[in-house]
Tab-separated table of C-alpha atoms in Angstrom:
chain	number	residue	atom	x	y	z
A	1	GLU	CA	-19.205	2.598	-0.237
A	2	ILE	CA	-15.848	4.250	0.285
A	3	GLN	CA	-13.951	4.938	-2.907
A	4	LEU	CA	-10.683	6.693	-3.654
A	5	GLN	CA	-9.755	7.800	-7.145
A	6	GLU	CA	-6.429	9.206	-8.293
A	7	SER	CA	-6.156	11.628	-11.184
A	8	GLY	CA	-3.414	13.607	-12.833
A	9	PRO	CA	-1.059	13.700	-15.799
A	10	GLY	CA	0.456	10.458	-16.917
A	11	LEU	CA	3.612	12.070	-18.260
A	12	VAL	CA	5.870	14.559	-16.522
A	13	LYS	CA	9.180	15.973	-17.753
A	14	PRO	CA	12.331	15.618	-15.682
A	15	SER	CA	12.958	18.490	-13.232
A	16	GLN	CA	9.281	19.442	-13.245
A	17	SER	CA	6.687	18.824	-10.547
A	18	LEU	CA	4.319	15.888	-10.372
A	19	SER	CA	0.847	16.784	-9.132
A	20	LEU	CA	-1.874	14.266	-8.373
A	21	THR	CA	-5.342	14.436	-6.862
A	22	CYS	CA	-7.123	11.830	-4.775
A	23	SER	CA	-10.888	12.238	-4.727
A	24	VAL	CA	-12.660	10.462	-1.890
A	25	THR	CA	-16.326	9.478	-1.880
A	26	GLY	CA	-18.316	7.704	0.792
A	27	TYR	CA	-16.287	9.133	3.685
A	28	THR	CA	-15.328	12.639	4.758
A	29	ILE	CA	-11.556	13.016	5.049
A	30	THR	CA	-11.890	15.267	8.101
A	31	SER	CA	-13.901	12.647	10.014
A	32	GLY	CA	-10.976	10.404	10.827
A	33	TYR	CA	-8.149	8.267	9.498
A	34	ASP	CA	-4.927	9.211	7.760
A	35	TRP	CA	-4.748	9.691	4.002
A	36	SER	CA	-1.597	8.497	2.300
A	37	TRP	CA	0.190	8.443	-0.986
A	38	ILE	CA	2.031	5.233	-1.880
A	39	ARG	CA	3.870	4.364	-5.073
A	40	LYS	CA	4.812	1.140	-6.788
A	41	PHE	CA	7.863	1.177	-9.004
A	42	PRO	CA	8.443	-0.966	-12.092
A	43	GLY	CA	9.791	-4.172	-10.596
A	44	ASN	CA	7.153	-4.001	-7.835
A	45	LYS	CA	8.976	-2.234	-5.009
A	46	MET	CA	6.460	-0.188	-3.027
A	47	GLU	CA	7.162	2.984	-1.075
A	48	TRP	CA	4.985	4.915	1.367
A	49	MET	CA	5.413	8.591	0.509
A	50	GLY	CA	3.494	10.488	3.153
A	51	TYR	CA	0.114	11.217	4.667
A	52	ILE	CA	-2.202	13.981	5.701
A	53	SER	CA	-4.245	13.317	8.802
A	54	ASN	CA	-7.902	14.073	9.302
A	55	SER	CA	-6.829	17.162	11.254
A	56	GLY	CA	-4.577	18.351	8.437
A	57	SER	CA	-1.179	17.515	9.866
A	58	THR	CA	1.323	15.874	7.549
A	59	ASN	CA	4.064	13.296	7.845
A	60	TYR	CA	6.484	12.453	5.070
A	61	ASN	CA	8.882	9.669	4.254
A	62	PRO	CA	12.281	11.099	5.244
A	63	SER	CA	13.702	10.050	1.875
A	64	LEU	CA	11.280	12.436	0.131
A	65	LYS	CA	10.946	15.148	2.731
A	66	ILE	CA	12.613	17.943	0.755
A	67	ARG	CA	10.590	17.280	-2.431
A	68	ILE	CA	7.097	16.316	-1.262
A	69	SER	CA	4.015	18.194	-0.194
A	70	ILE	CA	0.586	16.770	0.645
A	71	THR	CA	-2.329	19.151	0.969
A	72	ARG	CA	-6.102	18.938	0.905
A	73	ASP	CA	-9.301	20.697	-0.096
A	74	THR	CA	-11.887	19.742	2.480
A	75	SER	CA	-14.700	21.408	0.523
A	76	LYS	CA	-14.096	18.954	-2.311
A	77	ASN	CA	-13.085	16.014	-0.074
A	78	GLN	CA	-9.821	15.727	-1.958
A	79	PHE	CA	-6.185	15.530	-1.050
A	80	PHE	CA	-3.194	16.194	-3.234
A	81	LEU	CA	0.365	15.114	-3.871
A	82	GLN	CA	3.064	17.388	-5.188
A	83	LEU	CA	6.495	15.943	-5.835
A	84	ASN	CA	9.107	18.418	-7.011
A	85	SER	CA	12.215	18.031	-9.140
A	86	VAL	CA	11.221	14.653	-10.516
A	87	THR	CA	13.615	12.324	-12.268
A	88	THR	CA	13.122	9.153	-14.255
A	89	GLU	CA	13.396	7.287	-10.953
A	90	ASP	CA	10.024	8.725	-9.952
A	91	THR	CA	8.330	6.739	-12.710
A	92	ALA	CA	5.789	4.605	-10.871
A	93	THR	CA	2.140	3.836	-10.280
A	94	TYR	CA	0.862	6.199	-7.610
A	95	TYR	CA	-1.874	5.168	-5.186
A	96	CYS	CA	-3.829	7.021	-2.567
A	97	ALA	CA	-5.006	5.037	0.427
A	98	ARG	CA	-6.696	5.334	3.803
A	99	SER	CA	-5.351	4.013	7.074
A	100	PRO	CA	-6.515	3.895	10.664
A	101	LEU	CA	-3.991	5.802	12.755
A	102	LEU	CA	-0.534	4.607	11.748
A	103	GLN	CA	-1.774	1.134	10.807
A	104	TRP	CA	-2.803	-0.873	7.727
A	105	PHE	CA	-4.354	0.518	4.558
A	106	ASP	CA	-8.003	-0.494	4.314
A	107	TYR	CA	-9.030	1.362	1.161
A	108	TRP	CA	-6.914	2.097	-1.892
A	109	GLY	CA	-7.479	3.893	-5.155
A	110	GLN	CA	-7.014	2.170	-8.501
A	111	GLY	CA	-3.678	3.834	-9.039
A	112	VAL	CA	-2.387	6.157	-11.747
A	113	MET	CA	0.719	5.425	-13.749
A	114	VAL	CA	3.090	8.353	-14.050
A	115	THR	CA	6.050	8.302	-16.403
A	116	VAL	CA	8.857	10.803	-16.060
A	117	SER	CA	10.406	11.317	-19.460
A	118	SER	CA	11.476	14.109	-21.756
B	1	ASP	CA	14.143	1.852	8.003
B	2	ILE	CA	12.653	-1.557	8.701
B	3	GLN	CA	13.382	-3.837	5.744
B	4	MET	CA	10.821	-6.488	4.776
B	5	THR	CA	12.126	-9.544	2.930
B	6	GLN	CA	9.375	-11.551	1.281
B	7	SER	CA	9.695	-15.030	-0.189
B	8	PRO	CA	9.262	-16.568	-2.613
B	9	ALA	CA	9.143	-13.921	-5.341
B	10	SER	CA	6.994	-16.218	-7.444
B	11	LEU	CA	5.071	-19.371	-6.800
B	12	SER	CA	3.238	-21.891	-8.920
B	13	ALA	CA	0.620	-24.121	-7.265
B	14	SER	CA	-2.284	-26.390	-8.176
B	15	LEU	CA	-5.937	-25.873	-7.378
B	16	GLY	CA	-6.753	-27.211	-3.920
B	17	GLU	CA	-3.161	-26.949	-2.749
B	18	THR	CA	-2.027	-25.098	0.395
B	19	VAL	CA	0.318	-22.191	-0.235
B	20	THR	CA	2.541	-20.326	2.222
B	21	ILE	CA	4.238	-16.967	1.688
B	22	GLU	CA	6.708	-15.581	4.182
B	23	CYS	CA	7.931	-12.188	5.280
B	24	ARG	CA	10.911	-11.479	7.460
B	25	ALA	CA	11.407	-8.108	9.107
B	26	SER	CA	14.849	-6.649	9.826
B	27	GLU	CA	13.772	-6.053	13.431
B	28	ASP	CA	10.928	-6.973	15.749
B	29	ILE	CA	7.689	-5.457	14.454
B	30	TYR	CA	5.470	-6.747	17.289
B	31	SER	CA	2.842	-8.251	14.943
B	32	ASN	CA	2.242	-4.877	13.281
B	33	LEU	CA	1.938	-6.559	9.903
B	34	ALA	CA	-0.636	-6.623	7.131
B	35	TRP	CA	-1.023	-8.762	4.036
B	36	TYR	CA	-2.589	-7.605	0.777
B	37	GLN	CA	-3.755	-9.223	-2.451
B	38	GLN	CA	-3.472	-7.405	-5.750
B	39	LYS	CA	-4.885	-8.637	-9.034
B	40	PRO	CA	-3.665	-7.136	-12.326
B	41	GLY	CA	-5.263	-3.773	-12.990
B	42	ASN	CA	-6.842	-3.643	-9.539
B	43	SER	CA	-6.016	-1.875	-6.325
B	44	PRO	CA	-4.525	-3.823	-3.401
B	45	GLN	CA	-7.049	-5.459	-1.101
B	46	LEU	CA	-6.408	-5.889	2.613
B	47	LEU	CA	-6.434	-9.549	3.648
B	48	ILE	CA	-4.875	-9.692	7.109
B	49	TYR	CA	-3.963	-7.084	9.733
B	50	ASP	CA	-2.228	-7.349	13.087
B	51	ALA	CA	-0.481	-10.411	11.655
B	52	ASN	CA	-3.413	-12.780	12.111
B	53	SER	CA	-6.735	-10.866	11.972
B	54	LEU	CA	-8.856	-11.514	8.912
B	55	ALA	CA	-10.171	-8.381	7.201
B	56	ASP	CA	-13.897	-8.059	6.554
B	57	GLY	CA	-15.154	-10.188	3.688
B	58	VAL	CA	-11.947	-12.183	3.259
B	59	PRO	CA	-12.484	-15.930	2.861
B	60	SER	CA	-11.452	-18.069	5.813
B	61	ARG	CA	-9.023	-20.059	3.663
B	62	PHE	CA	-6.652	-17.114	4.156
B	63	SER	CA	-4.792	-16.978	7.441
B	64	GLY	CA	-1.821	-15.155	8.886
B	65	SER	CA	0.595	-16.071	11.623
B	66	GLY	CA	3.917	-15.135	13.102
B	67	SER	CA	5.574	-12.910	15.633
B	68	GLY	CA	8.773	-10.990	16.179
B	69	THR	CA	10.518	-10.828	12.834
B	70	GLN	CA	8.952	-13.829	11.041
B	71	TYR	CA	5.461	-13.860	9.519
B	72	SER	CA	3.541	-15.967	7.048
B	73	LEU	CA	0.390	-15.921	4.956
B	74	LYS	CA	-1.271	-19.267	4.274
B	75	ILE	CA	-3.877	-19.964	1.632
B	76	ASN	CA	-5.690	-23.256	2.133
B	77	SER	CA	-7.361	-25.062	-0.733
B	78	LEU	CA	-6.162	-22.702	-3.479
B	79	GLN	CA	-8.923	-21.387	-5.751
B	80	SER	CA	-8.551	-19.957	-9.252
B	81	GLU	CA	-9.582	-16.513	-7.999
B	82	ASP	CA	-6.555	-16.498	-5.682
B	83	VAL	CA	-4.204	-16.008	-8.627
B	84	ALA	CA	-2.731	-12.629	-7.814
B	85	SER	CA	0.253	-10.900	-6.290
B	86	TYR	CA	0.559	-10.787	-2.514
B	87	PHE	CA	2.620	-8.449	-0.384
B	88	CYS	CA	3.254	-7.786	3.255
B	89	GLN	CA	3.563	-4.412	4.960
B	90	GLN	CA	4.837	-3.463	8.392
B	91	TYR	CA	3.415	-0.542	10.345
B	92	ASN	CA	5.483	-0.738	13.510
B	93	ASN	CA	7.657	2.173	12.381
B	94	TYR	CA	6.263	4.150	9.483
B	95	TRP	CA	5.345	1.781	6.674
B	96	THR	CA	7.505	-0.477	4.529
B	97	PHE	CA	6.521	-3.212	2.168
B	98	GLY	CA	7.745	-6.620	1.108
B	99	GLY	CA	8.824	-7.183	-2.471
B	100	GLY	CA	5.718	-9.171	-3.377
B	101	THR	CA	4.933	-12.743	-4.412
B	102	LYS	CA	3.319	-13.558	-7.727
B	103	LEU	CA	1.082	-16.608	-7.380
B	104	GLU	CA	0.183	-18.549	-10.498
B	105	LEU	CA	-1.633	-21.777	-11.208
B	106	LYS	CA	0.373	-24.824	-12.119
């Protein structure tokens, strides 16, 4: 069974960096598919943030391009989100998810709530 | 950016009723649309992809239709386990999401 699980701090101070990990079991992230980060804001708006492909290439939402980095550790079957210079507007529930090439998301993690506050 | 306008934002229906949720795209998305169900505390679950294809394991009372800029999700014979939030997502140009519909029992 394919499972994705997000982990990371639930509280980040403004101007600092947000770092999250997505651990994948049941499928090897280099075997195929794209691996995305998506967030859901209070009030339910959802935003795709970016992905790392099975080959390691990345693609980011243009609105986040200067602040975001997605990387991976293939030995641990994990991929990571780093979002720099966070503000209170980055408070959201963050999900990792899998998609067939540029299509729907067929597996999602449970989500991790991150609050940006001093 | 392709904007996705979903309606209604909330919906109250009775068991056994048929429910329809709609999504309108700001431009033609050529049926590159998915629908998801999300229950409180759970991750989103894929229901429909390519506008009208049922995902594995999804009950046949769920169906999707539409083309161009207008799409809909229909739930026939509403069951108690269908109480959830539903949202659409386009993948014709990057990914953008509808605002969601919260479905409750009347």
